[in-house]
Amino acid sequence: MSKSLAVVLVAVAGIAAAAGAARTPPSPSCLSPGQWYTPAGERTAAIAQPTLLKDLAEKRVVLLGEHHDDADHHRWQLQVIAALHAQQPNLVIGMEMLPRRVQPVLDQWVAGRLTESELLTRTDWARVWGFEPGMYLPMLHFARLNRIPVVAVNVDRAVVSEIGSKGLAAVPVERREGVGSPAAAREAYRDRLDQVFKEHASGADRRTAFDRFVEAQLFWDRAFAEALAAAAKRPGEPLVVGILGSGHLANGDGVPHQLADLGFPGSAVLLPVESDTPCRELPAGIAQAVFALGPAPAPKTAAKPLLGVRLEPGSDGVRIADVTAGSVADKAGLKAGDVLREVASRPVKESRDVTAAVARQAPGTWLPVTVARDGGQIDLIAKFPPEP
């Protein structure tokens, strides 16, 4: 798939449900932070949480939208999951974040057999998802504490990319990970996808490229929907809660549309929105309910600690290719040619083991490092400077 089309797919996955970068000029908001609302344009009205939860507990599938990089969205999702679990203990959580091939790892996590580090390593989180895991780990911990099954509903992104590049018909069935043919997109959904696509593509073959882009998006929606529908058919007919990008959910398109085609109509879509969202941006049908989030204080942007080394794989492990003069590594006594054995008392198998340890390091703290040098092992201490 072309780079531009890849950008479009990422953009669509995080389409703003009710508020976005391209907002219309402000108008009086009808929302107050911490309150649920039934969207209906200028007639948007507050709804009591007990009333909403009673209704949701009778659903087969509840879909919680998000902007992947917004920490408050994930806090809100956890709040909703906890409230629904109190209403319906027979619960399953479906997550867009991970491809279905890592399902055995999620099962081991829920069973309490893995550490956080093992979970992130074995799911290859940094590569397959990339967003800060700390925003999702509270949900995963809640699932493990309560032994709530977690289902990986995604597919390998390479499959979606190939469909976006060549079209669905060109991708053999055996490479589609068992995903069936999607229901056709409604015209309003195509129009919304086109609004995003036209910002990233042009040229004589634009129509063909757009059609393939829509096929890729529908395949993605169908993959999520099929996995959620399968979870809903588990013994006891559990309540399934899907954690997905808002662009896959808004207006009943995307995943809700595919779920209806699979025999699960009426799935509930819940979306987080900013409390200053103008009422006119909340038309009826965008979601069953929206939750108003208040403004969050701007976080302090502390400089990330740097070790000051360039790493390279070697036949005997992770090797230091060079050391920046005057860096933390240089002052600790690390040298080019050293092979890293342990960092923070944990064995080093790959370069990312080192970068992850450094990323966890707070300013003003010490990081123990063990290296192999000249046939022996040396223990060193990398001292990170305090915040200025």
PDB file of N, CA and C in Angstrom, residues 86 148 213 226 261 316 331 373 386:
ATOM      1  N   ALA A  86     -20.579  -4.435  37.001  1.00  0.00           N
ATOM      2  CA  ALA A  86     -21.415  -4.491  38.200  1.00  0.00           C
ATOM      3  C   ALA A  86     -22.850  -4.887  37.852  1.00  0.00           C
ATOM      4  N   ILE A 148     -12.064 -11.441  33.562  1.00  0.00           N
ATOM      5  CA  ILE A 148     -12.926 -11.124  32.433  1.00  0.00           C
ATOM      6  C   ILE A 148     -12.179 -11.480  31.151  1.00  0.00           C
ATOM      7  N   PHE A 213      -9.728   1.672  -0.937  1.00  0.00           N
ATOM      8  CA  PHE A 213      -9.634   2.180   0.425  1.00  0.00           C
ATOM      9  C   PHE A 213     -10.898   1.831   1.208  1.00  0.00           C
ATOM     10  N   GLU A 226     -16.983  -9.514  13.373  1.00  0.00           N
ATOM     11  CA  GLU A 226     -17.055 -10.971  13.451  1.00  0.00           C
ATOM     12  C   GLU A 226     -16.486 -11.484  14.768  1.00  0.00           C
ATOM     13  N   ASP A 261     -25.495  -6.951  10.186  1.00  0.00           N
ATOM     14  CA  ASP A 261     -25.496  -7.912   9.093  1.00  0.00           C
ATOM     15  C   ASP A 261     -25.213  -9.325   9.594  1.00  0.00           C
ATOM     16  N   ASP A 316      26.747 -12.164  19.428  1.00  0.00           N
ATOM     17  CA  ASP A 316      26.758 -12.541  20.846  1.00  0.00           C
ATOM     18  C   ASP A 316      25.780 -11.715  21.677  1.00  0.00           C
ATOM     19  N   LYS A 331      29.862   8.745  30.990  1.00  0.00           N
ATOM     20  CA  LYS A 331      30.249   8.983  32.382  1.00  0.00           C
ATOM     21  C   LYS A 331      30.173   7.720  33.220  1.00  0.00           C
ATOM     22  N   ARG A 373      32.891  -7.596  28.493  1.00  0.00           N
ATOM     23  CA  ARG A 373      34.012  -6.857  27.894  1.00  0.00           C
ATOM     24  C   ARG A 373      35.303  -7.647  28.124  1.00  0.00           C
ATOM     25  N   PRO A 386      19.303  14.862  37.612  1.00  0.00           N
ATOM     26  CA  PRO A 386      17.966  15.285  38.067  1.00  0.00           C
ATOM     27  C   PRO A 386      17.384  16.338  37.125  1.00  0.00           C
TER      28      PRO A 386
END
